[in-house]
Amino acid sequence: MERGSGATQSGEGPAVFEPVIVAFLCNWCACEGADAAGRARLELPANVRPVRLLCSGRVDPQHVLEAFACGADGVLILGCRPGECRYREGNLHAMKRVALLRRLLGPLGVETERLDLEWVAAGEGKRYAEVVTGMVESLRALGPLKPQSASTHTTAKAPDARTKVEL
Amino acid sequence: MKSRPARRRPKLGMTWLSSCGGCEESILDLGPDLAGILGQVDLVYWPIGMDGRMEDLCKVPDGGLDAVLINGSVRTEEHVETAGLLRQKARIVVAHGSCAHLGGVYGLANLFSREAVLERSYGEDGPRLPRLLDRVKALGDVVKVDVVIPGCPPTPDRVREALDSLIRGTLARGAVLADDRALCRTCPRGETRRPDTRIRRFRRVHEATLDPDLCFLEQGIVCLGPVTRGGCEARCVRGNLPCRGCFGPVGEVKDQGGGGVGFLAALLEGASEEELEQALDGLADPTGLLYRYSLPSSLFGGRNEGEGP
Ligand code: SF4
Ligand code: SF4
């Protein structure tokens, strides 16, 4: 992924921070919603990196953590409205995970606003545009996430062991 | 059967980095077996148990040690140097215990900046320490690790397994000396765990009268058995305490916190945000709970500038 944090757009006026948002879109609702937004030629921010999944309930918490580790400034999960999940309860599972994930991420320095779950039905192009635009705006206000480099558990990072050790 | 020539006694080193000493104790936990094992190895370097000076270690030729057991987390620049020197001297580097394996309990210091940690512990005029790294690391973050003995501290059986295979010459690179399946699979309470259980509100151990035979999750108490490697003989569960994850994530889980969120969320009762928040209010410090031993080797290490939970 292209690192978004810190990226700015220079034009006239002050530089604007362009956050990177990884958006997990349910195939049956949000993807259609995004399409509808495109067909209606609504203005959409270019900050979103969409990932199509069969259901919002398919988003593993580890996917979210990995997105942040790779440089996302925000993660957005879009699913069907309650009661409309094609797999009955996938969206409810997503809701439970997000509630707990936010509590896990808080002490790690990830503000609540950086992880969002919203319902966007197929055909709701306008709502899709509003949700992504709203998130871009709140991330602009927060600034870049800048994670400390997480562990790499690399196999060959031995420092130069010949360094003289003085004790 | 022809008698084979007597094997050369393997040369062994052992040391600690940022460690509580519990892993060193795990050597002594071998009890009477220890004498037999020590008779079959040539213990060259073990600072806590014998005279172990860095300059003597420097004189050992590269690759001159068959194996070295390193416990503790990597916290200071001196730890990085020590680990690097031992890597150079030893053919097999063993991460001994959760701290070396995953970063360990001390890894929770990564919720704070280095400056905040020093300030909190020592105030203005602290002792002169080797320079602290920005964050606590696992051994595998600074040198290549060949074998892992998980556990905080590892059980005697796991340590014995490592030393026995070193003596027999069968200690293989890449081995994690534990079960590859989740602890629940071998837990004595495993049979009592039901797939349809839902939790309305998590409880903490001191808030409940514990049933000694029933799965902790059935009692609304977080147990990390589902995402943690087995191989510890379920010692905590047998002692009527839930698993806290010291053996690290089971093979298919990359990140213990993320895996923990996954299975705990599925247990939550509630269909509205209010109900879910209520259920979660019983869960004290989820970050410290789910990453108790593995924060430095988690996918997203955190920003390391917060004030902590
Ligand atoms: S793994 Fe546990 S017993 Fe070993 S040094 Fe770390 S805290 Fe101590
Ligand atoms: S969750 Fe804990 S108590 Fe329940 S079966 Fe698994 S390890 Fe045993």
XYZ file of C-alpha atoms and ligand atoms in Angstrom:
492
model
C 0.000 0.000 0.000
C 1.119 3.469 -0.741
C 1.851 5.182 2.527
C -0.707 7.850 3.093
C 0.320 9.272 6.395
C 1.872 12.611 5.986
C 0.958 12.856 2.315
C -0.175 16.295 1.457
C -1.565 17.903 -1.596
C 0.104 21.070 -2.515
C -1.864 23.474 -4.575
C -2.725 27.006 -3.921
C -3.286 27.640 -0.257
C -2.038 25.566 2.654
C -1.170 21.894 2.143
C -4.041 19.523 2.919
C -3.424 16.183 4.598
C -4.713 13.348 2.426
C -5.510 10.373 4.649
C -5.547 6.828 3.353
C -8.706 4.891 4.130
C -8.913 1.138 3.693
C -12.588 0.385 3.107
C -13.951 -3.147 3.359
C -17.093 -3.231 1.237
C -19.768 -5.871 1.323
C -20.339 -7.185 -2.163
C -24.145 -7.090 -1.899
C -24.771 -3.619 -0.557
C -21.851 -1.227 -0.222
C -20.234 -2.205 -3.530
C -23.543 -1.535 -5.250
C -23.818 1.684 -3.290
C -20.383 2.787 -4.441
C -21.350 1.930 -8.026
C -24.516 3.936 -7.698
C -22.496 6.898 -6.456
C -20.266 6.581 -9.500
C -23.178 6.291 -11.923
C -24.760 9.378 -10.423
C -21.411 11.128 -10.954
C -21.244 12.195 -7.327
C -18.000 13.674 -6.219
C -15.987 11.038 -4.316
C -12.700 11.523 -2.481
C -9.736 9.627 -3.910
C -8.557 8.572 -0.449
C -10.384 5.265 -0.337
C -8.665 1.935 -1.074
C -11.624 -0.390 -1.463
C -11.504 -4.102 -0.649
C -14.481 -6.126 -1.800
C -15.638 -8.926 0.471
C -18.705 -11.128 0.396
C -19.938 -9.813 3.737
C -18.950 -7.261 6.372
C -18.914 -10.229 8.748
C -15.969 -11.562 6.771
C -13.672 -8.809 8.077
C -11.316 -10.463 10.521
C -10.048 -8.125 13.260
C -6.575 -9.033 12.068
C -7.369 -7.490 8.660
C -8.077 -4.203 10.400
C -4.865 -4.375 12.441
C -2.891 -5.193 9.341
C -4.403 -2.256 7.466
C -3.301 0.103 10.248
C 0.111 -1.522 10.366
C 0.486 -0.990 6.611
C -0.166 2.707 6.923
C -3.912 3.257 6.781
C -5.029 6.368 8.636
C -8.537 5.003 8.911
C -10.440 1.785 8.306
C -14.040 1.792 7.163
C -16.293 -1.258 7.097
C -19.484 -0.963 5.101
C -22.243 -3.526 5.398
C -25.960 -4.031 4.890
C -28.530 -2.550 7.254
C -29.478 -4.697 10.256
C -31.856 -7.438 9.206
C -30.751 -7.227 5.576
C -27.577 -9.307 5.686
C -27.549 -11.915 2.973
C -25.989 -14.316 5.458
C -28.439 -13.289 8.210
C -26.063 -12.048 10.903
C -22.753 -11.133 9.265
C -23.284 -7.421 9.827
C -24.097 -8.055 13.483
C -20.816 -9.924 13.861
C -19.026 -6.971 12.305
C -20.672 -4.672 14.834
C -19.499 -6.808 17.755
C -15.942 -6.950 16.464
C -15.755 -3.227 15.870
C -17.027 -2.486 19.387
C -14.289 -4.625 20.924
C -11.590 -3.607 18.436
C -12.082 0.054 19.289
C -11.426 -0.741 22.922
C -8.339 -2.732 21.979
C -7.014 0.060 19.774
C -7.643 3.010 22.108
C -4.620 2.439 24.365
C -2.521 1.779 21.258
C -3.139 5.375 20.249
C -5.821 4.765 17.623
C -8.722 7.156 18.105
C -12.278 5.805 17.874
C -12.946 7.818 14.711
C -10.281 5.906 12.794
C -12.363 2.744 12.723
C -15.916 3.059 11.528
C -18.727 0.713 10.612
C -21.622 2.056 8.591
C -24.606 0.613 6.798
C -24.953 1.426 3.100
C -27.677 -0.348 1.141
C -27.392 -1.143 -2.556
C -28.489 1.894 -4.495
C -27.659 4.327 -1.695
C -25.066 6.154 -3.741
C -25.601 9.405 -1.969
C -25.147 7.819 1.429
C -21.926 6.139 0.278
C -20.557 9.501 -0.846
C -21.530 11.128 2.439
C -19.967 8.405 4.567
C -16.598 8.383 2.819
C -16.449 12.163 2.587
C -17.308 12.447 6.264
C -14.547 10.053 7.219
C -11.971 11.863 5.107
C -12.911 15.080 6.869
C -12.662 13.666 10.369
C -9.307 12.041 9.553
C -8.016 15.318 8.176
C -8.859 16.868 11.511
C -7.066 14.068 13.389
C -3.969 14.002 11.219
C -1.848 11.035 10.215
C -1.749 7.874 12.325
C 2.014 7.294 12.083
C 2.335 3.883 13.686
C 5.601 2.945 15.261
C 7.027 0.228 13.140
C 5.405 -2.932 14.346
C 7.435 -6.056 14.842
C 8.781 -7.601 11.716
C 10.155 -10.760 13.281
C 12.666 -10.794 10.553
C 15.110 -13.595 10.295
C 18.239 -11.724 9.397
C 18.489 -8.445 11.204
C 21.508 -9.292 13.290
C 23.362 -6.163 14.227
C 27.052 -6.054 13.635
C 28.077 -8.279 16.475
C 31.677 -7.220 16.255
C 30.766 -4.006 17.977
C 33.027 -3.855 20.926
C 31.095 -4.551 24.073
C 32.357 -2.559 27.003
C 31.176 -3.660 30.392
C 23.776 -53.346 17.075
C 27.099 -51.630 16.715
C 27.888 -49.230 19.488
C 28.174 -45.722 18.206
C 31.102 -43.546 19.225
C 30.308 -41.416 22.234
C 28.839 -38.098 21.178
C 30.778 -34.983 21.848
C 29.219 -33.029 24.674
C 27.433 -30.060 23.111
C 28.659 -26.657 24.116
C 25.850 -24.589 25.613
C 25.409 -20.985 26.633
C 22.493 -19.426 28.491
C 21.761 -15.822 29.308
C 19.119 -13.280 30.208
C 18.256 -9.924 28.740
C 15.375 -7.912 30.228
C 14.141 -10.730 32.417
C 12.427 -11.316 35.739
C 14.561 -14.373 36.404
C 11.599 -16.714 36.066
C 13.038 -18.277 32.950
C 16.312 -18.927 34.748
C 14.197 -20.582 37.429
C 12.694 -22.780 34.757
C 16.156 -24.351 34.389
C 16.237 -25.090 38.122
C 12.670 -26.421 37.848
C 14.197 -29.450 36.126
C 14.959 -30.553 39.650
C 16.975 -33.744 40.014
C 17.111 -34.110 36.208
C 19.265 -31.008 36.033
C 22.362 -32.744 37.363
C 22.121 -35.430 34.686
C 21.629 -32.882 31.936
C 24.506 -30.701 33.105
C 26.722 -33.782 33.036
C 26.024 -34.208 29.347
C 26.627 -30.654 28.184
C 29.590 -28.386 28.316
C 28.134 -25.259 29.879
C 30.375 -22.481 28.625
C 28.478 -19.337 29.485
C 25.752 -18.727 32.082
C 26.158 -15.402 33.858
C 23.519 -16.009 36.542
C 24.864 -19.432 37.478
C 28.612 -19.094 37.097
C 31.324 -16.656 36.259
C 30.331 -15.359 32.859
C 32.303 -12.482 31.525
C 31.731 -10.881 28.174
C 35.440 -10.939 27.332
C 35.522 -14.718 27.779
C 32.568 -15.036 25.478
C 34.326 -12.864 22.905
C 37.183 -15.394 22.834
C 34.858 -18.240 21.804
C 35.291 -18.787 18.055
C 32.339 -17.937 15.824
C 29.904 -20.836 15.767
C 31.825 -22.332 18.684
C 28.691 -22.846 20.784
C 26.244 -25.510 19.680
C 23.327 -23.651 21.160
C 22.471 -20.696 23.304
C 19.283 -20.189 25.310
C 18.336 -16.526 25.587
C 15.510 -15.370 27.835
C 14.059 -11.927 28.457
C 12.960 -9.113 26.163
C 15.205 -6.792 24.202
C 14.917 -3.423 25.978
C 18.333 -1.752 25.820
C 21.094 -1.246 23.304
C 23.251 -3.543 25.406
C 20.705 -6.332 24.925
C 20.961 -5.872 21.180
C 24.738 -6.196 21.375
C 24.628 -9.231 23.638
C 22.090 -10.958 21.414
C 24.177 -10.149 18.339
C 27.356 -11.491 19.897
C 25.637 -14.710 20.988
C 24.107 -15.111 17.540
C 27.607 -14.964 16.123
C 28.959 -17.507 18.594
C 26.118 -20.024 18.500
C 24.915 -22.315 15.752
C 21.432 -22.490 17.230
C 19.757 -19.594 19.010
C 16.860 -20.585 21.241
C 14.296 -17.993 22.339
C 13.637 -19.158 25.876
C 10.290 -17.993 27.279
C 7.587 -15.536 26.246
C 9.760 -12.433 26.561
C 12.309 -13.657 24.033
C 9.631 -15.337 21.918
C 7.065 -12.506 21.694
C 8.374 -9.564 23.670
C 6.617 -10.706 26.818
C 5.001 -8.908 29.714
C 7.568 -6.108 29.494
C 6.283 -5.491 26.010
C 3.294 -3.753 27.560
C 5.716 -0.899 28.197
C 5.211 -0.203 24.490
C 1.919 1.444 25.426
C 4.104 4.277 26.690
C 7.016 6.192 25.275
C 10.510 5.378 26.496
C 10.663 8.782 28.183
C 7.383 8.188 30.023
C 8.633 4.789 31.227
C 11.883 6.236 32.589
C 10.133 9.168 34.171
C 7.511 6.970 35.837
C 10.053 4.482 37.163
C 12.896 6.724 38.211
C 11.746 10.325 38.135
C 14.450 12.933 37.677
C 17.660 11.170 38.600
C 17.470 7.585 37.566
C 20.305 5.089 37.611
C 22.759 5.061 34.751
C 21.394 2.440 32.397
C 22.427 1.332 28.955
C 20.337 3.359 26.531
C 16.784 2.084 26.284
C 15.458 1.328 22.814
C 12.380 3.236 21.696
C 10.353 0.124 22.285
C 10.618 -3.335 23.738
C 11.365 -5.998 21.136
C 11.263 -9.727 20.858
C 14.557 -11.542 20.338
C 13.505 -12.385 16.777
C 13.362 -8.674 16.003
C 17.102 -8.276 16.438
C 18.636 -11.655 15.580
C 17.557 -14.744 13.724
C 15.941 -17.196 16.123
C 16.137 -20.915 15.349
C 14.078 -22.551 18.090
C 11.379 -21.294 20.449
C 10.560 -22.579 23.925
C 7.336 -20.732 24.738
C 5.936 -20.002 28.164
C 6.104 -17.551 31.015
C 8.053 -19.301 32.277
C 8.306 -22.474 30.169
C 7.275 -25.663 31.895
C 10.012 -28.120 32.917
C 8.884 -30.563 30.233
C 9.445 -28.012 27.472
C 12.888 -27.051 28.773
C 13.843 -30.696 29.189
C 12.687 -31.391 25.660
C 14.969 -28.651 24.340
C 18.028 -29.744 26.294
C 17.461 -33.454 25.631
C 17.237 -32.913 21.911
C 20.339 -30.732 22.019
C 22.199 -33.577 23.738
C 20.886 -36.148 21.260
C 21.785 -33.848 18.385
C 18.190 -33.609 17.141
C 17.400 -30.002 18.010
C 15.988 -28.808 14.702
C 15.874 -25.264 13.410
C 12.394 -23.797 13.070
C 10.924 -25.763 15.937
C 8.432 -24.233 18.354
C 8.530 -26.626 21.263
C 4.805 -26.655 21.947
C 1.565 -28.019 20.623
C 0.492 -26.666 17.249
C -3.164 -26.759 18.307
C -5.111 -24.438 20.545
C -4.988 -25.087 24.270
C -8.746 -25.846 24.317
C -8.029 -29.051 22.394
C -6.143 -30.518 25.337
C -7.772 -28.584 28.180
C -9.449 -30.773 30.816
C -12.489 -28.470 30.603
C -12.645 -28.570 26.811
C -15.670 -30.862 26.717
C -17.755 -28.386 28.692
C -17.416 -25.586 26.158
C -20.613 -25.164 24.148
C -20.761 -23.538 20.732
C -23.922 -21.500 21.398
C -22.875 -19.780 24.621
C -23.373 -16.013 24.667
C -22.006 -13.621 27.261
C -24.136 -10.715 28.484
C -21.395 -9.189 30.561
C -17.818 -10.320 31.092
C -16.749 -10.926 34.655
C -13.343 -10.902 36.259
C -11.982 -13.788 38.259
C -12.491 -12.083 41.625
C -16.103 -11.264 40.787
C -17.166 -14.864 40.414
C -17.330 -18.040 42.413
C -15.451 -20.278 40.046
C -16.705 -23.684 39.045
C -13.505 -25.765 38.910
C -14.781 -28.055 36.144
C -16.560 -25.719 33.766
C -14.923 -23.904 30.840
C -14.152 -20.315 31.875
C -15.941 -18.876 28.875
C -19.112 -20.608 30.011
C -18.704 -18.658 33.241
C -18.319 -15.333 31.454
C -14.617 -15.125 32.181
C -12.089 -14.436 29.448
C -9.809 -17.384 28.774
C -7.385 -17.176 25.860
C -7.271 -20.934 25.286
C -8.954 -20.696 21.862
C -6.140 -18.586 20.343
C -3.171 -19.853 22.357
C -0.863 -22.755 21.656
C -1.244 -25.716 23.927
C 1.663 -27.610 25.384
C 1.651 -26.086 28.869
C -0.331 -29.011 30.304
C -3.066 -26.409 30.990
C -1.358 -25.588 34.255
C -3.249 -22.367 34.867
C -6.629 -23.923 34.114
C -5.813 -26.850 36.392
C -4.996 -24.282 39.058
C -8.447 -22.756 38.427
C -7.156 -19.700 36.594
C -7.953 -18.827 32.980
C -5.310 -18.922 30.255
C -3.588 -15.588 29.677
C -1.867 -16.611 26.481
C 1.808 -16.992 27.425
C 2.497 -19.724 24.853
C 1.672 -17.242 22.119
C -0.761 -17.385 19.228
C -1.606 -20.753 17.760
C -0.295 -21.335 14.226
C -3.224 -19.979 12.222
C -3.465 -16.780 14.298
C -1.005 -14.024 13.404
C -1.929 -11.610 16.133
C -3.139 -12.731 19.532
C -5.085 -9.527 20.194
C -6.845 -9.676 16.842
C -7.557 -13.374 17.252
C -8.842 -12.697 20.757
C -11.181 -9.973 19.524
C -12.445 -12.381 16.877
C -13.525 -15.151 19.201
C -14.642 -12.937 22.087
C -16.820 -10.796 19.819
C -18.563 -13.928 18.602
C -19.488 -14.730 22.212
C -21.027 -11.338 22.905
C -24.735 -11.157 23.556
C -26.480 -8.073 22.230
C -27.811 -6.602 19.035
C -27.464 -2.896 19.721
C -24.462 -0.722 20.436
C -25.726 -0.027 23.957
C -26.041 -3.707 24.815
C -22.595 -4.443 23.410
C -20.958 -1.592 25.274
C -22.601 -2.848 28.449
C -21.262 -6.347 27.889
C -17.797 -4.940 27.242
C -17.780 -2.746 30.317
C -17.028 -5.862 32.348
C -13.833 -6.355 30.381
C -11.059 -4.489 32.174
C -8.115 -3.343 30.038
C -8.709 -5.448 26.903
C -5.426 -4.304 25.369
C -3.386 -5.474 28.333
C -5.433 -8.645 28.547
C -5.263 -9.761 24.923
C -1.677 -8.628 24.351
C -0.352 -9.577 27.765
C 2.659 -11.399 26.330
C 2.762 -10.417 22.692
C 2.425 -6.681 22.136
C 5.931 -6.257 20.629
C 5.203 -8.952 18.060
C 1.675 -7.812 17.258
C 0.711 -6.703 13.766
C 0.086 -3.122 14.760
C 2.496 -2.224 17.494
C 0.771 0.979 18.533
C 1.892 4.562 18.431
C 3.973 4.308 21.534
C 3.302 7.835 22.626
C 0.121 7.396 24.581
C -0.389 7.667 28.291
C -1.431 4.030 28.335
C -4.786 2.630 29.401
S 9.037 -15.092 30.002
Fe 8.037 -14.767 31.995
S 9.339 -15.918 33.396
Fe 10.559 -15.604 31.527
S 11.726 -13.681 31.871
Fe 9.812 -13.131 30.840
S 8.404 -12.568 32.485
Fe 10.073 -13.758 33.409
S -11.526 -21.554 26.881
Fe -10.070 -21.986 28.539
S -11.224 -23.227 30.045
Fe -12.390 -23.247 28.120
S -11.727 -25.111 27.064
Fe -10.425 -23.433 26.321
S -8.609 -23.428 27.620
Fe -10.191 -24.670 28.652
